[in-house]
Amino acid sequence: LFGKDTLDPLFLPIDDHQIFRKWGGQSGFRTSLRKGGWWVGGKISGYTISDQWGQNERNIRLSADLEGKLGIGSNKLALVVDQTRFQDLIPEPPDGGVGELWHVVWLNDRMRFQLRRWEMAAGFQLVVPRTDEVSKPELFPHIEGALPSLNHKHRVFMGITGDVERVSFDDVTRLNPFLTPNPQLKNTINRAEVFSGARGQLGAGLHYRFRASARRLDDALFILNRVDSFNRMQPVYDAATEWSVSGGLEQVWGRSWKFSSNFDYTRPKPDSLEQPWMTPTLKSTTAVQWSPTEKLTIRAEWAYLNGIFVSQVADSLGFTYRQLSDFHNINLHLTYQHRKGFDFFLRCGNLASVHYFRWFGYPTFGTQLLGGVRRTL
């Protein structure tokens, strides 16, 4: 960590760092049925994560799906059961401190069919979250239509949907590893989302995509900084209306060169909070990839991020928040495939050694080098 060439005073207590231990795995199957071209599949996955404060979380997730033709269209029915148990610090006895038992069931159904030129998908999602034996089922409709062009090079789509977004201890620690102990966990409800966009091909090897959406959220997750004497942070929740626009371009030249550029502009407006704390407004990534041989791939990447608001103690002018400076990263990735399922990789992060804050009070590393071997069985 660095402390020079920054305008912000750093408060980094000795040993104020997070250590997480995580184990997990998954297994599944997919097979066809004898009649009518139907497919059935199943999957089981799970993980356990713990930190140095004795907090831990155990999760098991079961899913099953049935997919195949139904009349003139196709249908997919999926059932997912997610159960998570979080162990917090309060109370302290060994047999106590078990946090809320999250038991969430998703039942999804999607029917796909043709309506004149429109390709339609209609269905529903039934979500049953349970916390401390309290259940409140949520039902969301899903309607989506896509209109392909006559030459099938372009595709316009629009629709409406909703969902319950799972928020676990694992989710918040991956989002921000500097949380205060015993964080509050709430699922975010995407009450209603309206979206539209287009994707297609502009020329030889040139593809584009664009999507705009507006959604209404209950218990949207934000991160509030500086909540205790150790400068740690905590998750906070608020109802919010979120507008977002995203898009991208990808150009491929033969088998050797690829160029891609993507952006994501998101602007949540919380009902009660002063700002959407720690939520980037604009994220953008541009990359060039070169494969001089079939085994060697080199990728150079430039990433840009801005629009992060953090809280601060009110000054003489009455300001209680500020916006962090914009920042960018330049990364380099090299991958060599020795043989199928056996790769060597090398990653050089933050090549320009830019000094910036993604989380206020915790500056990023300078130039980083990471190498290793990846084996796929």
CSV table of C-alpha atoms in Angstrom, one decimal:
chain,number,residue,atom,x,y,z
A,1,LEU,CA,0.0,0.0,0.0
A,2,PHE,CA,1.2,3.5,-0.7
A,3,GLY,CA,0.8,6.7,1.2
A,4,LYS,CA,2.6,9.3,-1.0
A,5,ASP,CA,1.3,11.4,-3.9
A,6,THR,CA,-2.2,11.3,-2.6
A,7,LEU,CA,-4.4,14.2,-1.4
A,8,ASP,CA,-6.2,12.1,1.1
A,9,PRO,CA,-4.9,11.4,4.6
A,10,LEU,CA,-4.6,7.7,5.2
A,11,PHE,CA,-5.7,5.9,8.3
A,12,LEU,CA,-4.5,2.3,8.0
A,13,PRO,CA,-4.2,0.7,11.5
A,14,ILE,CA,-1.6,-2.0,11.9
A,15,ASP,CA,-3.1,-5.5,11.3
A,16,ASP,CA,-6.4,-3.9,10.1
A,17,HIS,CA,-6.8,-6.4,7.2
A,18,GLN,CA,-9.2,-9.1,6.3
A,19,ILE,CA,-8.4,-12.7,5.8
A,20,PHE,CA,-11.0,-14.9,4.3
A,21,ARG,CA,-11.0,-18.7,3.9
A,22,LYS,CA,-13.3,-20.2,1.3
A,23,TRP,CA,-14.0,-23.7,0.2
A,24,GLY,CA,-16.6,-24.9,-2.3
A,25,GLY,CA,-17.5,-27.2,-5.1
A,26,GLN,CA,-20.3,-28.2,-7.5
A,27,SER,CA,-21.5,-31.2,-9.5
A,28,GLY,CA,-24.4,-31.7,-11.9
A,29,PHE,CA,-25.8,-33.6,-14.9
A,30,ARG,CA,-27.9,-33.0,-18.0
A,31,THR,CA,-29.5,-35.8,-20.1
A,32,SER,CA,-32.2,-36.1,-22.8
A,33,LEU,CA,-35.5,-37.9,-22.3
A,34,ARG,CA,-36.6,-40.5,-24.8
A,35,LYS,CA,-39.8,-38.6,-25.9
A,36,GLY,CA,-40.2,-35.3,-27.7
A,37,GLY,CA,-36.6,-34.0,-27.4
A,38,TRP,CA,-36.9,-33.0,-23.8
A,39,TRP,CA,-33.9,-32.4,-21.6
A,40,VAL,CA,-33.6,-32.7,-17.8
A,41,GLY,CA,-30.8,-31.5,-15.6
A,42,GLY,CA,-29.7,-31.0,-12.1
A,43,LYS,CA,-27.0,-29.3,-10.1
A,44,ILE,CA,-25.7,-29.1,-6.5
A,45,SER,CA,-23.2,-26.6,-5.3
A,46,GLY,CA,-22.0,-25.2,-2.0
A,47,TYR,CA,-19.4,-23.3,-0.1
A,48,THR,CA,-18.2,-22.3,3.3
A,49,ILE,CA,-16.5,-19.0,4.1
A,50,SER,CA,-15.0,-17.7,7.3
A,51,ASP,CA,-12.9,-14.7,8.5
A,52,GLN,CA,-10.5,-14.0,11.4
A,53,TRP,CA,-13.3,-12.7,13.6
A,54,GLY,CA,-15.0,-16.0,13.7
A,55,GLN,CA,-17.8,-15.1,11.3
A,56,ASN,CA,-18.7,-17.8,8.9
A,57,GLU,CA,-21.3,-18.7,6.3
A,58,ARG,CA,-22.4,-22.1,4.9
A,59,ASN,CA,-24.4,-22.4,1.8
A,60,ILE,CA,-25.9,-25.2,-0.2
A,61,ARG,CA,-27.8,-24.6,-3.5
A,62,LEU,CA,-29.9,-27.2,-5.4
A,63,SER,CA,-31.3,-26.7,-8.8
A,64,ALA,CA,-33.3,-28.8,-11.3
A,65,ASP,CA,-34.6,-27.8,-14.8
A,66,LEU,CA,-36.8,-29.3,-17.5
A,67,GLU,CA,-36.5,-28.0,-21.1
A,68,GLY,CA,-38.1,-29.0,-24.4
A,69,LYS,CA,-40.6,-28.4,-27.1
A,70,LEU,CA,-44.2,-27.6,-26.2
A,71,GLY,CA,-46.6,-27.3,-29.2
A,72,ILE,CA,-45.3,-24.7,-31.6
A,73,GLY,CA,-42.8,-23.3,-29.1
A,74,SER,CA,-40.4,-24.4,-26.3
A,75,ASN,CA,-40.6,-24.3,-22.6
A,76,LYS,CA,-38.1,-24.2,-19.7
A,77,LEU,CA,-39.0,-24.8,-16.1
A,78,ALA,CA,-36.4,-24.4,-13.4
A,79,LEU,CA,-36.5,-24.9,-9.6
A,80,VAL,CA,-33.7,-23.5,-7.4
A,81,VAL,CA,-33.4,-23.9,-3.6
A,82,ASP,CA,-30.8,-21.8,-1.9
A,83,GLN,CA,-30.1,-22.2,1.9
A,84,THR,CA,-27.5,-20.1,3.8
A,85,ARG,CA,-26.7,-20.0,7.4
A,86,PHE,CA,-24.6,-17.1,8.7
A,87,GLN,CA,-22.7,-17.2,12.1
A,88,ASP,CA,-22.2,-13.7,13.5
A,89,LEU,CA,-20.4,-12.5,16.6
A,90,ILE,CA,-23.4,-11.7,18.8
A,91,PRO,CA,-24.0,-13.4,21.1
A,92,GLU,CA,-20.7,-14.9,21.9
A,93,PRO,CA,-21.4,-18.4,23.3
A,94,PRO,CA,-20.2,-21.3,21.0
A,95,ASP,CA,-23.8,-22.6,20.6
A,96,GLY,CA,-25.2,-19.1,19.9
A,97,GLY,CA,-24.8,-16.3,17.4
A,98,VAL,CA,-26.5,-18.1,14.6
A,99,GLY,CA,-27.7,-15.4,12.3
A,100,GLU,CA,-30.8,-15.4,10.1
A,101,LEU,CA,-31.4,-18.6,8.1
A,102,TRP,CA,-31.9,-17.7,4.5
A,103,HIS,CA,-34.0,-20.2,2.7
A,104,VAL,CA,-34.9,-18.9,-0.8
A,105,VAL,CA,-36.8,-20.9,-3.5
A,106,TRP,CA,-36.9,-19.7,-7.1
A,107,LEU,CA,-39.4,-21.3,-9.5
A,108,ASN,CA,-38.9,-20.0,-13.1
A,109,ASP,CA,-41.0,-20.8,-16.1
A,110,ARG,CA,-40.3,-19.4,-19.6
A,111,MET,CA,-42.4,-20.2,-22.7
A,112,ARG,CA,-40.9,-19.2,-26.1
A,113,PHE,CA,-43.0,-18.9,-29.2
A,114,GLN,CA,-43.4,-16.9,-32.5
A,115,LEU,CA,-45.9,-14.0,-32.8
A,116,ARG,CA,-45.8,-12.9,-36.4
A,117,ARG,CA,-42.2,-11.6,-36.8
A,118,TRP,CA,-41.8,-11.2,-33.1
A,119,GLU,CA,-39.9,-13.8,-31.1
A,120,MET,CA,-41.6,-13.8,-27.7
A,121,ALA,CA,-40.8,-15.2,-24.3
A,122,ALA,CA,-43.4,-15.1,-21.5
A,123,GLY,CA,-43.5,-16.6,-18.1
A,124,PHE,CA,-43.2,-15.9,-14.4
A,125,GLN,CA,-40.8,-16.2,-11.5
A,126,LEU,CA,-42.1,-17.2,-8.1
A,127,VAL,CA,-39.6,-16.4,-5.2
A,128,VAL,CA,-40.2,-17.6,-1.7
A,129,PRO,CA,-37.6,-16.1,0.8
A,130,ARG,CA,-37.7,-17.2,4.4
A,131,THR,CA,-36.0,-15.5,7.3
A,132,ASP,CA,-36.4,-16.9,10.8
A,133,GLU,CA,-39.4,-19.0,9.6
A,134,VAL,CA,-41.2,-15.9,8.1
A,135,SER,CA,-42.1,-16.4,4.5
A,136,LYS,CA,-43.3,-13.8,2.0
A,137,PRO,CA,-43.8,-15.1,-1.5
A,138,GLU,CA,-43.0,-12.7,-4.4
A,139,LEU,CA,-44.4,-13.3,-7.9
A,140,PHE,CA,-42.9,-11.5,-10.9
A,141,PRO,CA,-44.1,-11.6,-14.5
A,142,HIS,CA,-41.6,-11.8,-17.4
A,143,ILE,CA,-42.5,-10.7,-20.9
A,144,GLU,CA,-39.8,-10.2,-23.6
A,145,GLY,CA,-40.1,-9.6,-27.3
A,146,ALA,CA,-37.3,-9.6,-30.0
A,147,LEU,CA,-37.7,-8.4,-33.6
A,148,PRO,CA,-35.0,-9.6,-36.0
A,149,SER,CA,-34.3,-7.6,-39.1
A,150,LEU,CA,-35.0,-9.1,-42.6
A,151,ASN,CA,-31.3,-10.0,-43.1
A,152,HIS,CA,-31.1,-11.3,-39.4
A,153,LYS,CA,-28.0,-9.0,-38.8
A,154,HIS,CA,-29.8,-6.8,-36.3
A,155,ARG,CA,-32.1,-7.6,-33.4
A,156,VAL,CA,-34.3,-5.2,-31.4
A,157,PHE,CA,-35.7,-6.4,-28.0
A,158,MET,CA,-37.7,-5.0,-25.1
A,159,GLY,CA,-39.5,-6.4,-22.1
A,160,ILE,CA,-40.4,-6.2,-18.4
A,161,THR,CA,-39.3,-8.5,-15.6
A,162,GLY,CA,-38.5,-8.7,-11.8
A,163,ASP,CA,-36.4,-10.7,-9.4
A,164,VAL,CA,-35.1,-11.2,-5.9
A,165,GLU,CA,-31.3,-10.7,-5.9
A,166,ARG,CA,-29.6,-12.8,-3.3
A,167,VAL,CA,-27.3,-10.9,-0.8
A,168,SER,CA,-25.1,-13.1,1.3
A,169,PHE,CA,-22.0,-12.6,3.5
A,170,ASP,CA,-19.9,-14.0,0.6
A,171,ASP,CA,-21.5,-11.4,-1.7
A,172,VAL,CA,-20.8,-8.4,0.5
A,173,THR,CA,-17.2,-9.4,1.3
A,174,ARG,CA,-16.4,-9.9,-2.4
A,175,LEU,CA,-17.9,-6.4,-3.0
A,176,ASN,CA,-16.0,-4.8,-0.2
A,177,PRO,CA,-13.5,-6.8,2.0
A,178,PHE,CA,-13.1,-4.0,4.5
A,179,LEU,CA,-16.5,-4.4,6.3
A,180,THR,CA,-17.1,-3.9,10.0
A,181,PRO,CA,-17.9,-7.1,11.9
A,182,ASN,CA,-21.5,-8.5,12.0
A,183,PRO,CA,-22.7,-6.8,8.7
A,184,GLN,CA,-26.5,-6.6,8.1
A,185,LEU,CA,-27.7,-8.9,5.3
A,186,LYS,CA,-30.8,-8.2,3.2
A,187,ASN,CA,-32.0,-9.5,-0.1
A,188,THR,CA,-32.5,-6.9,-2.8
A,189,ILE,CA,-35.9,-7.0,-4.5
A,190,ASN,CA,-36.0,-5.9,-8.2
A,191,ARG,CA,-39.7,-4.9,-7.9
A,192,ALA,CA,-40.1,-4.1,-11.6
A,193,GLU,CA,-37.6,-3.6,-14.5
A,194,VAL,CA,-38.4,-2.2,-17.9
A,195,PHE,CA,-35.7,-2.7,-20.5
A,196,SER,CA,-35.0,-2.4,-24.3
A,197,GLY,CA,-32.0,-2.5,-26.6
A,198,ALA,CA,-30.5,-3.8,-29.8
A,199,ARG,CA,-27.6,-6.0,-30.9
A,200,GLY,CA,-26.3,-7.2,-34.2
A,201,GLN,CA,-23.5,-7.0,-36.8
A,202,LEU,CA,-22.4,-3.8,-38.4
A,203,GLY,CA,-19.8,-5.2,-40.8
A,204,ALA,CA,-17.3,-8.0,-41.3
A,205,GLY,CA,-16.4,-9.2,-37.8
A,206,LEU,CA,-17.9,-6.1,-36.2
A,207,HIS,CA,-20.6,-6.7,-33.6
A,208,TYR,CA,-22.4,-4.3,-31.3
A,209,ARG,CA,-24.8,-4.4,-28.3
A,210,PHE,CA,-26.9,-1.7,-26.5
A,211,ARG,CA,-29.2,-1.9,-23.5
A,212,ALA,CA,-31.2,0.6,-21.5
A,213,SER,CA,-33.2,-0.1,-18.4
A,214,ALA,CA,-35.1,1.4,-15.5
A,215,ARG,CA,-35.9,-0.5,-12.4
A,216,ARG,CA,-37.4,0.0,-9.0
A,217,LEU,CA,-35.5,-1.6,-6.1
A,218,ASP,CA,-36.4,-2.5,-2.5
A,219,ASP,CA,-33.4,-2.8,-0.1
A,220,ALA,CA,-30.8,-1.8,-2.7
A,221,LEU,CA,-27.3,-2.4,-1.4
A,222,PHE,CA,-24.8,0.4,-0.8
A,223,ILE,CA,-21.6,0.7,1.2
A,224,LEU,CA,-21.2,3.4,3.8
A,225,ASN,CA,-17.6,4.2,4.7
A,226,ARG,CA,-16.0,5.2,8.1
A,227,VAL,CA,-18.5,3.7,10.5
A,228,ASP,CA,-16.1,2.8,13.4
A,229,SER,CA,-12.8,3.8,14.9
A,230,PHE,CA,-10.9,1.4,12.5
A,231,ASN,CA,-12.2,3.2,9.4
A,232,ARG,CA,-14.2,0.1,8.3
A,233,MET,CA,-17.4,0.2,6.4
A,234,GLN,CA,-20.9,-1.4,6.5
A,235,PRO,CA,-23.6,-2.3,4.1
A,236,VAL,CA,-26.7,0.0,4.1
A,237,TYR,CA,-30.0,-0.5,2.3
A,238,ASP,CA,-32.6,1.8,0.8
A,239,ALA,CA,-35.4,1.8,-1.8
A,240,ALA,CA,-34.1,3.3,-5.0
A,241,THR,CA,-34.9,4.0,-8.6
A,242,GLU,CA,-32.0,3.0,-10.9
A,243,TRP,CA,-31.4,4.1,-14.5
A,244,SER,CA,-28.7,2.3,-16.5
A,245,VAL,CA,-27.3,2.3,-20.0
A,246,SER,CA,-24.7,-0.2,-21.3
A,247,GLY,CA,-23.2,-1.1,-24.6
A,248,GLY,CA,-20.2,-2.4,-26.4
A,249,LEU,CA,-18.4,-3.1,-29.7
A,250,GLU,CA,-16.3,-6.0,-30.7
A,251,GLN,CA,-14.1,-6.3,-33.8
A,252,VAL,CA,-12.4,-9.5,-34.9
A,253,TRP,CA,-9.7,-9.7,-37.6
A,254,GLY,CA,-9.1,-13.3,-38.6
A,255,ARG,CA,-7.9,-15.6,-35.8
A,256,SER,CA,-5.2,-13.4,-34.4
A,257,TRP,CA,-6.7,-10.0,-33.5
A,258,LYS,CA,-9.7,-8.9,-31.4
A,259,PHE,CA,-10.7,-5.4,-30.2
A,260,SER,CA,-13.5,-4.8,-27.7
A,261,SER,CA,-14.9,-1.8,-25.9
A,262,ASN,CA,-17.6,-1.8,-23.2
A,263,PHE,CA,-19.3,0.7,-21.0
A,264,ASP,CA,-21.8,0.7,-18.2
A,265,TYR,CA,-23.5,3.9,-16.9
A,266,THR,CA,-25.6,3.3,-13.8
A,267,ARG,CA,-27.3,6.0,-11.7
A,268,PRO,CA,-29.3,4.9,-8.7
A,269,LYS,CA,-31.4,7.5,-6.9
A,270,PRO,CA,-32.0,6.3,-3.2
A,271,ASP,CA,-35.2,7.5,-1.5
A,272,SER,CA,-33.5,8.3,1.8
A,273,LEU,CA,-29.7,8.2,1.5
A,274,GLU,CA,-27.9,11.4,0.5
A,275,GLN,CA,-26.0,9.6,-2.2
A,276,PRO,CA,-25.7,6.1,-3.6
A,277,TRP,CA,-22.6,5.4,-1.5
A,278,MET,CA,-19.6,3.7,-3.1
A,279,THR,CA,-21.5,2.9,-6.3
A,280,PRO,CA,-19.6,3.7,-9.5
A,281,THR,CA,-21.5,5.8,-12.1
A,282,LEU,CA,-19.4,4.9,-15.1
A,283,LYS,CA,-17.4,1.8,-15.8
A,284,SER,CA,-15.6,1.3,-19.1
A,285,THR,CA,-13.1,-1.3,-20.4
A,286,THR,CA,-11.2,-1.3,-23.7
A,287,ALA,CA,-9.0,-4.2,-24.7
A,288,VAL,CA,-6.9,-5.5,-27.6
A,289,GLN,CA,-6.1,-9.2,-27.8
A,290,TRP,CA,-3.5,-10.8,-30.1
A,291,SER,CA,-2.9,-14.5,-30.6
A,292,PRO,CA,0.4,-14.9,-32.5
A,293,THR,CA,0.1,-18.7,-32.3
A,294,GLU,CA,-2.7,-21.0,-31.4
A,295,LYS,CA,-1.3,-21.5,-27.9
A,296,LEU,CA,-0.2,-18.0,-27.0
A,297,THR,CA,-2.7,-15.1,-26.2
A,298,ILE,CA,-1.7,-11.6,-25.2
A,299,ARG,CA,-4.3,-9.2,-24.0
A,300,ALA,CA,-3.8,-5.5,-23.1
A,301,GLU,CA,-6.6,-3.8,-21.2
A,302,TRP,CA,-7.5,-0.3,-20.1
A,303,ALA,CA,-10.2,0.2,-17.5
A,304,TYR,CA,-11.8,3.4,-16.4
A,305,LEU,CA,-14.1,4.1,-13.5
A,306,ASN,CA,-15.7,7.3,-12.0
A,307,GLY,CA,-18.6,8.8,-10.1
A,308,ILE,CA,-18.0,7.2,-6.6
A,309,PHE,CA,-19.5,9.2,-3.7
A,310,VAL,CA,-18.3,8.8,-0.1
A,311,SER,CA,-19.5,10.3,3.2
A,312,GLN,CA,-17.3,12.6,5.3
A,313,VAL,CA,-17.5,14.7,8.4
A,314,ALA,CA,-19.3,18.0,7.7
A,315,ASP,CA,-16.9,20.9,7.2
A,316,SER,CA,-17.4,24.7,7.7
A,317,LEU,CA,-19.3,24.8,4.3
A,318,GLY,CA,-21.7,22.1,5.4
A,319,PHE,CA,-20.5,19.4,3.0
A,320,THR,CA,-21.1,15.9,4.2
A,321,TYR,CA,-20.0,13.9,1.2
A,322,ARG,CA,-17.5,14.1,-1.7
A,323,GLN,CA,-16.8,12.4,-5.0
A,324,LEU,CA,-13.6,10.4,-5.3
A,325,SER,CA,-11.3,11.2,-8.2
A,326,ASP,CA,-11.7,9.3,-11.5
A,327,PHE,CA,-9.1,6.6,-12.1
A,328,HIS,CA,-7.9,4.1,-14.7
A,329,ASN,CA,-6.0,0.9,-14.8
A,330,ILE,CA,-3.8,-0.6,-17.5
A,331,ASN,CA,-3.4,-4.4,-17.3
A,332,LEU,CA,-1.6,-7.0,-19.3
A,333,HIS,CA,-2.5,-10.7,-19.5
A,334,LEU,CA,-0.5,-13.5,-21.1
A,335,THR,CA,-1.8,-17.1,-21.5
A,336,TYR,CA,0.0,-20.1,-22.9
A,337,GLN,CA,-1.9,-23.3,-23.5
A,338,HIS,CA,0.7,-26.1,-23.1
A,339,ARG,CA,-1.9,-28.7,-23.9
A,340,LYS,CA,-5.6,-29.0,-23.6
A,341,GLY,CA,-6.7,-28.3,-20.1
A,342,PHE,CA,-3.2,-27.2,-19.0
A,343,ASP,CA,-2.4,-23.4,-19.1
A,344,PHE,CA,0.3,-21.1,-17.9
A,345,PHE,CA,-0.7,-17.5,-17.2
A,346,LEU,CA,0.9,-14.2,-16.3
A,347,ARG,CA,-1.0,-11.1,-15.2
A,348,CYS,CA,0.6,-7.6,-14.8
A,349,GLY,CA,-1.9,-5.3,-13.1
A,350,ASN,CA,-1.9,-1.5,-12.8
A,351,LEU,CA,1.2,-1.1,-15.1
A,352,ALA,CA,1.1,2.7,-14.8
A,353,SER,CA,1.1,2.3,-10.9
A,354,VAL,CA,-1.7,4.8,-10.7
A,355,HIS,CA,-2.5,5.8,-7.1
A,356,TYR,CA,-6.3,5.8,-6.6
A,357,PHE,CA,-9.0,4.8,-4.1
A,358,ARG,CA,-11.7,2.3,-5.0
A,359,TRP,CA,-12.7,2.2,-1.3
A,360,PHE,CA,-12.0,5.4,0.6
A,361,GLY,CA,-9.2,5.1,3.1
A,362,TYR,CA,-7.9,1.9,1.5
A,363,PRO,CA,-5.7,2.7,-1.5
A,364,THR,CA,-4.9,0.2,-4.2
A,365,PHE,CA,-1.7,-1.5,-4.8
A,366,GLY,CA,0.8,-0.2,-7.3
A,367,THR,CA,2.0,-2.5,-10.1
A,368,GLN,CA,1.2,-6.1,-9.4
A,369,LEU,CA,2.5,-9.3,-10.9
A,370,LEU,CA,0.7,-12.6,-10.7
A,371,GLY,CA,1.6,-15.9,-12.4
A,372,GLY,CA,0.5,-19.4,-12.1
A,373,VAL,CA,-0.7,-22.7,-13.7
A,374,ARG,CA,-4.4,-23.6,-14.4
A,375,ARG,CA,-5.4,-27.2,-14.7
A,376,THR,CA,-8.8,-28.2,-16.0
A,377,LEU,CA,-9.9,-31.8,-15.4
